[in-house]
Amino acid sequence: MRNLIILLSLLLLLPFAGEGWGVRSMAQTAPKRVVVLDAGHGNPRPGKVQNKVREADYVLDVTKLVRDELGSRAKGLDVYLTRSCDSSYHATQSVDNRMRAEFANKKQADLYVGIHANAHNKPSVNGCEVWVLTLNEKLMSQNDNVAARYADEGDFIDAKDLDRSSMGFMMALARQLDNEPYSRFFAEECCKNMASYGLQNLGVKAGPVFTVLYYFEGPGVIVELGYLTNEHDYNYLTSKGAKKEMAKAIADAIISYFEALDGSGAEASVEESAEESAEENNKEVGELTEGYTIQLISSSYSVDTNDYQFKSYKGKVRELMGSGKYKYKYCYGSYATSEEAKEELEQVRKSFKDAYIVRFKDLEIVK
Ligand SMILES: [Zn+2]
């Protein structure tokens, strides 16, 4: 069992084996894998226009070719497109980006792939690159990274507009830590594949906060096919067969990604490791099926109990169900009497000052 996990983590170059699997409820159910392909821009925003090439049209063609490629080669995969005609979601770009993320969230996508072509003030800049989300303070304030590139207002969230103490930010940060190894795995594959067609490999990039990646809850990337503003890249991208090649590069990376996730017995080991940690958790909280426990936080959606936000209680909390909007309750300990719980509460409040004692029965909070 342990070897399988080690193998798996090596496969994905995962620094947090067993912890990074917070992506959706992959561990709980036999997965139907879902990928959302998002062709960037769309009327009224064409993206970069270079000579006769409109970025919105170009990337839509590539996106449809990716879908076709996956349709014939990855039959078990559900593929959704955010758009299949020249139309965006919303007049305001930041809202538009958010709606694309919401679309992918609703589809419970295991991977979001935004597809763009690049542009830069300096015509000499060339190559393909793939962006992943980071909420690292240093990286995300480096907006110079994009200042010279083509972007619509609203494509990025300004680092200074993020409320670091908000629940939304903390959730996004926790998700990013979980998802980043997966996003990077895909991004590296994709860069390598695109570069095999003669584009310079600029590699995986993380910097400014892409609005769409911030709001999407799973692993996600922005693929930049090459620079329309560079002669070499432009000539390649507009050459016969290039769209198909780019589509193949992306589809190959998607297939590798899901093979790494599900192949080599990965799924079985994920499930086993989830069971194992559940057992450990149960040991941690004792064998009680009813009694008192300490509620640390509640959430409107299910959170991995190994999540970063549980601090030193990471992996030691249980998910119990309650009522109301925030029905997922994350609780620590199980005690026969409220007095016993009270003794522990003091300690817990050092990390979670609003923690309090609740009664539970089986996996539910009871009044
Ligand atoms: Zn674009």
Short mmCIF file of C-alpha atoms in Angstrom, two decimals, residues 5-291:
data_model
loop_
_atom_site.label_atom_id
_atom_site.label_comp_id
_atom_site.label_asym_id
_atom_site.label_seq_id
_atom_site.Cartn_x
_atom_site.Cartn_y
_atom_site.Cartn_z
CA ILE A 5 1.45 5.76 -2.68
CA ILE A 6 5.16 6.44 -3.05
CA LEU A 7 5.05 5.32 -6.66
CA LEU A 8 2.09 7.53 -7.29
CA SER A 9 3.66 10.55 -5.71
CA LEU A 10 6.81 10.05 -7.74
CA LEU A 11 4.70 9.80 -10.83
CA LEU A 12 3.07 13.11 -10.18
CA LEU A 13 6.10 14.66 -8.48
CA LEU A 14 3.76 15.27 -5.65
CA PRO A 15 5.29 16.90 -2.64
CA PHE A 16 2.29 16.11 -0.48
CA ALA A 17 1.43 12.49 -1.16
CA GLY A 18 -1.91 11.63 0.29
CA GLU A 19 -2.63 15.23 1.13
CA GLY A 20 -2.98 16.58 -2.34
CA TRP A 21 -5.95 14.41 -3.07
CA GLY A 22 -8.41 16.98 -1.97
CA VAL A 23 -9.37 17.56 -5.56
CA ARG A 24 -13.14 17.02 -5.57
CA SER A 25 -14.31 13.85 -3.99
CA MET A 26 -12.06 11.77 -6.23
CA ALA A 27 -11.39 9.40 -3.40
CA GLN A 28 -14.97 8.73 -2.46
CA THR A 29 -16.61 7.69 -5.70
CA ALA A 30 -15.71 5.81 -8.85
CA PRO A 31 -14.80 8.78 -10.94
CA LYS A 32 -16.30 9.93 -14.18
CA ARG A 33 -13.52 12.23 -15.30
CA VAL A 34 -14.44 15.64 -16.59
CA VAL A 35 -12.38 18.21 -18.44
CA VAL A 36 -13.58 21.71 -19.32
CA LEU A 37 -12.00 23.37 -22.35
CA ASP A 38 -12.31 27.12 -22.37
CA ALA A 39 -11.58 28.93 -25.62
CA GLY A 40 -10.50 32.38 -24.47
CA HIS A 41 -12.36 35.60 -25.30
CA GLY A 42 -15.37 35.68 -27.66
CA ASN A 43 -17.54 38.46 -29.05
CA PRO A 44 -17.47 41.35 -28.20
CA ARG A 45 -13.85 40.74 -27.17
CA PRO A 46 -11.74 39.23 -29.93
CA GLY A 47 -8.57 38.97 -27.83
CA LYS A 48 -5.44 39.84 -29.77
CA VAL A 49 -6.00 40.69 -33.41
CA GLN A 50 -2.90 40.27 -35.55
CA ASN A 51 -3.26 40.79 -39.29
CA LYS A 52 -6.33 38.77 -40.14
CA VAL A 53 -6.10 36.45 -37.15
CA ARG A 54 -8.53 37.05 -34.30
CA GLU A 55 -7.36 35.21 -31.19
CA ALA A 56 -10.96 34.33 -30.23
CA ASP A 57 -11.53 32.54 -33.54
CA TYR A 58 -8.16 30.88 -33.61
CA VAL A 59 -8.40 29.39 -30.14
CA LEU A 60 -12.00 28.29 -30.70
CA ASP A 61 -10.85 26.26 -33.70
CA VAL A 62 -8.06 24.69 -31.64
CA THR A 63 -10.43 24.00 -28.75
CA LYS A 64 -12.87 22.17 -30.99
CA LEU A 65 -10.02 20.11 -32.41
CA VAL A 66 -8.94 19.18 -28.86
CA ARG A 67 -12.49 18.04 -28.18
CA ASP A 68 -12.51 15.95 -31.38
CA GLU A 69 -9.14 14.42 -30.55
CA LEU A 70 -10.31 13.49 -27.04
CA GLY A 71 -13.61 12.23 -28.44
CA SER A 72 -11.83 9.61 -30.49
CA ARG A 73 -9.01 8.76 -28.08
CA ALA A 74 -10.38 9.22 -24.56
CA LYS A 75 -13.86 7.79 -24.71
CA GLY A 76 -14.36 7.62 -20.95
CA LEU A 77 -13.74 11.32 -20.53
CA ASP A 78 -16.52 13.92 -20.42
CA VAL A 79 -15.43 16.97 -22.36
CA TYR A 80 -17.25 20.30 -22.05
CA LEU A 81 -16.60 23.53 -23.90
CA THR A 82 -17.39 26.87 -22.28
CA ARG A 83 -18.28 28.22 -25.70
CA SER A 84 -18.67 26.77 -29.18
CA CYS A 85 -19.48 30.00 -31.02
CA ASP A 86 -18.05 33.51 -31.11
CA SER A 87 -19.69 34.76 -27.96
CA SER A 88 -18.47 35.52 -24.45
CA TYR A 89 -20.49 35.10 -21.26
CA HIS A 90 -20.80 38.62 -19.98
CA ALA A 91 -20.18 42.22 -21.01
CA THR A 92 -17.86 42.74 -18.06
CA GLN A 93 -14.67 40.77 -18.46
CA SER A 94 -14.07 40.03 -14.79
CA VAL A 95 -17.63 38.66 -14.49
CA ASP A 96 -17.17 36.76 -17.73
CA ASN A 97 -14.06 35.07 -16.34
CA ARG A 98 -15.85 34.22 -13.14
CA MET A 99 -18.75 32.70 -15.04
CA ARG A 100 -16.37 30.48 -16.97
CA ALA A 101 -14.96 29.26 -13.65
CA GLU A 102 -18.49 28.69 -12.33
CA PHE A 103 -19.30 26.69 -15.44
CA ALA A 104 -16.31 24.42 -14.76
CA ASN A 105 -17.26 24.18 -11.07
CA LYS A 106 -20.79 23.12 -11.96
CA LYS A 107 -19.43 20.43 -14.24
CA GLN A 108 -17.21 19.31 -11.35
CA ALA A 109 -14.28 19.40 -13.73
CA ASP A 110 -11.17 17.48 -12.73
CA LEU A 111 -9.22 19.80 -14.99
CA TYR A 112 -9.84 23.22 -16.52
CA VAL A 113 -7.87 24.17 -19.62
CA GLY A 114 -8.11 27.76 -20.85
CA ILE A 115 -6.76 28.12 -24.38
CA HIS A 116 -5.21 31.39 -25.62
CA ALA A 117 -2.68 32.71 -28.09
CA ASN A 118 -0.15 35.17 -26.75
CA ALA A 119 0.84 38.72 -27.64
CA HIS A 120 3.61 41.02 -26.48
CA ASN A 121 4.72 44.61 -27.04
CA LYS A 122 8.12 43.33 -28.10
CA PRO A 123 7.86 41.40 -31.37
CA SER A 124 10.96 39.38 -30.52
CA VAL A 125 9.27 37.59 -27.63
CA ASN A 126 8.28 34.10 -28.72
CA GLY A 127 7.43 30.64 -27.42
CA CYS A 128 4.71 28.64 -25.75
CA GLU A 129 3.92 28.68 -22.05
CA VAL A 130 1.33 27.46 -19.57
CA TRP A 131 0.19 29.42 -16.53
CA VAL A 132 -0.92 27.99 -13.21
CA LEU A 133 -2.45 29.75 -10.23
CA THR A 134 -0.30 30.89 -7.37
CA LEU A 135 -1.29 32.87 -4.30
CA ASN A 136 2.31 33.21 -3.25
CA GLU A 137 2.68 36.83 -2.15
CA LYS A 138 5.91 37.48 -4.01
CA LEU A 139 4.85 35.89 -7.25
CA MET A 140 1.36 37.27 -7.50
CA SER A 141 2.43 40.88 -7.15
CA GLN A 142 4.74 40.59 -10.13
CA ASN A 143 2.28 42.15 -12.49
CA ASP A 144 5.13 43.28 -14.73
CA ASN A 145 4.98 39.75 -15.99
CA VAL A 146 1.90 40.63 -17.93
CA ALA A 147 2.11 44.39 -18.33
CA ALA A 148 3.55 44.10 -21.82
CA ARG A 149 1.25 41.31 -22.91
CA TYR A 150 -2.18 41.50 -24.35
CA ALA A 151 -4.87 41.08 -21.72
CA ASP A 152 -8.43 42.26 -21.27
CA GLU A 153 -9.19 44.29 -18.20
CA GLY A 154 -10.57 41.81 -15.68
CA ASP A 155 -8.44 38.87 -16.76
CA PHE A 156 -6.44 39.30 -13.57
CA ILE A 157 -7.21 40.09 -9.98
CA ASP A 158 -4.94 42.76 -8.59
CA ALA A 159 -3.04 41.33 -5.61
CA LYS A 160 -3.86 44.42 -3.59
CA ASP A 161 -7.60 43.83 -4.04
CA LEU A 162 -7.47 40.43 -2.36
CA ASP A 163 -8.71 40.40 1.23
CA ARG A 164 -6.22 37.99 2.81
CA SER A 165 -8.35 37.52 5.90
CA SER A 166 -11.55 36.62 4.06
CA MET A 167 -12.90 33.07 4.07
CA GLY A 168 -12.97 33.20 0.26
CA PHE A 169 -9.26 33.90 0.09
CA MET A 170 -8.38 31.25 2.66
CA MET A 171 -10.42 28.69 0.78
CA ALA A 172 -8.78 29.70 -2.49
CA LEU A 173 -5.35 29.44 -0.88
CA ALA A 174 -6.11 26.01 0.53
CA ARG A 175 -7.37 24.86 -2.86
CA GLN A 176 -4.36 26.28 -4.63
CA LEU A 177 -1.96 24.38 -2.36
CA ASP A 178 -3.92 21.21 -3.05
CA ASN A 179 -4.25 21.72 -6.76
CA GLU A 180 -0.94 23.18 -7.77
CA PRO A 181 0.99 19.90 -8.14
CA TYR A 182 -1.73 18.67 -10.50
CA SER A 183 -1.88 21.89 -12.51
CA ARG A 184 1.90 21.85 -12.81
CA PHE A 185 1.98 18.26 -13.92
CA PHE A 186 -0.41 19.05 -16.74
CA ALA A 187 1.34 22.33 -17.58
CA GLU A 188 4.73 20.68 -17.94
CA GLU A 189 3.37 17.96 -20.20
CA CYS A 190 1.55 20.48 -22.32
CA CYS A 191 4.59 22.78 -22.74
CA LYS A 192 6.76 19.86 -23.74
CA ASN A 193 4.20 18.67 -26.30
CA MET A 194 3.68 22.10 -27.85
CA ALA A 195 7.43 22.72 -28.03
CA SER A 196 7.87 19.47 -29.96
CA TYR A 197 6.29 21.31 -32.93
CA GLY A 198 9.09 23.86 -33.06
CA LEU A 199 7.94 26.49 -30.58
CA GLN A 200 10.35 27.64 -27.91
CA ASN A 201 9.38 26.14 -24.54
CA LEU A 202 8.99 29.04 -22.11
CA GLY A 203 7.76 26.58 -19.52
CA VAL A 204 5.33 26.70 -16.65
CA LYS A 205 4.59 30.15 -15.26
CA ALA A 206 2.93 31.38 -12.11
CA GLY A 207 2.49 35.00 -11.29
CA PRO A 208 -0.47 37.29 -11.61
CA VAL A 209 -3.76 35.91 -10.37
CA PHE A 210 -5.91 34.85 -13.29
CA THR A 211 -9.51 35.53 -12.36
CA VAL A 212 -10.75 32.30 -13.90
CA LEU A 213 -8.13 30.16 -12.12
CA TYR A 214 -8.82 31.87 -8.81
CA TYR A 215 -12.51 30.98 -8.88
CA PHE A 216 -12.23 27.51 -10.36
CA GLU A 217 -12.06 24.98 -7.56
CA GLY A 218 -9.92 22.26 -9.16
CA PRO A 219 -6.59 22.09 -10.99
CA GLY A 220 -6.57 24.54 -13.86
CA VAL A 221 -4.23 26.14 -16.38
CA ILE A 222 -4.07 28.82 -19.04
CA VAL A 223 -2.36 27.53 -22.17
CA GLU A 224 -0.67 30.16 -24.34
CA LEU A 225 -0.03 28.62 -27.73
CA GLY A 226 2.64 31.04 -28.94
CA TYR A 227 2.97 34.74 -29.75
CA LEU A 228 0.85 36.07 -32.58
CA THR A 229 3.08 39.17 -32.38
CA ASN A 230 6.22 37.20 -33.19
CA GLU A 231 7.03 36.41 -36.79
CA HIS A 232 8.26 32.88 -36.19
CA ASP A 233 5.34 31.91 -33.98
CA TYR A 234 2.83 33.65 -36.24
CA ASN A 235 4.14 31.87 -39.31
CA TYR A 236 3.95 28.57 -37.53
CA LEU A 237 0.52 29.11 -35.98
CA THR A 238 -0.98 30.17 -39.31
CA SER A 239 0.67 27.35 -41.23
CA LYS A 240 -1.36 24.43 -42.52
CA GLY A 241 -1.87 21.80 -39.88
CA ALA A 242 -0.67 23.94 -36.94
CA LYS A 243 -4.09 24.13 -35.27
CA LYS A 244 -4.32 20.36 -35.41
CA GLU A 245 -0.84 19.98 -34.00
CA MET A 246 -1.53 22.37 -31.14
CA ALA A 247 -4.77 20.52 -30.43
CA LYS A 248 -2.93 17.23 -30.39
CA ALA A 249 -0.31 18.65 -28.01
CA ILE A 250 -3.03 19.71 -25.58
CA ALA A 251 -5.07 16.51 -25.95
CA ASP A 252 -1.96 14.38 -25.39
CA ALA A 253 -1.26 16.27 -22.17
CA ILE A 254 -4.86 15.80 -21.02
CA ILE A 255 -4.64 12.08 -21.71
CA SER A 256 -1.31 11.82 -19.83
CA TYR A 257 -2.82 13.73 -16.95
CA PHE A 258 -5.76 11.38 -16.50
CA GLU A 259 -3.58 8.34 -17.03
CA ALA A 260 -1.31 9.51 -14.24
CA LEU A 261 -4.34 10.10 -12.06
CA ASP A 262 -6.19 6.88 -12.79
CA GLY A 263 -3.62 4.57 -14.34
CA SER A 264 -1.12 2.28 -12.59
CA GLY A 265 -3.72 1.38 -10.00
CA ALA A 266 -3.67 4.97 -8.83
CA GLU A 267 -7.37 5.14 -8.15
CA ALA A 268 -7.29 2.01 -5.99
CA SER A 269 -4.43 3.39 -3.97
CA VAL A 270 -6.20 6.70 -3.55
CA GLU A 271 -9.25 4.97 -2.24
CA GLU A 272 -7.23 2.77 0.07
CA SER A 273 -5.31 5.72 1.40
CA ALA A 274 -8.58 7.55 2.03
CA GLU A 275 -9.87 4.55 3.94
CA GLU A 276 -6.65 4.29 5.87
CA SER A 277 -6.73 7.90 6.91
CA ALA A 278 -10.38 7.57 7.87
CA GLU A 279 -9.41 4.66 10.09
CA GLU A 280 -6.61 6.68 11.61
CA ASN A 281 -8.99 9.54 12.19
CA ASN A 282 -11.41 7.24 13.91
CA LYS A 283 -8.65 5.96 16.16
CA GLU A 284 -7.76 9.53 16.90
CA VAL A 285 -11.27 10.41 18.01
CA GLY A 286 -11.99 7.13 19.73
CA GLU A 287 -14.71 4.62 19.06
CA LEU A 288 -17.66 6.67 20.22
CA THR A 289 -20.62 6.75 17.88
CA GLU A 290 -22.30 9.47 19.87
CA GLY A 291 -21.32 12.08 22.39
#
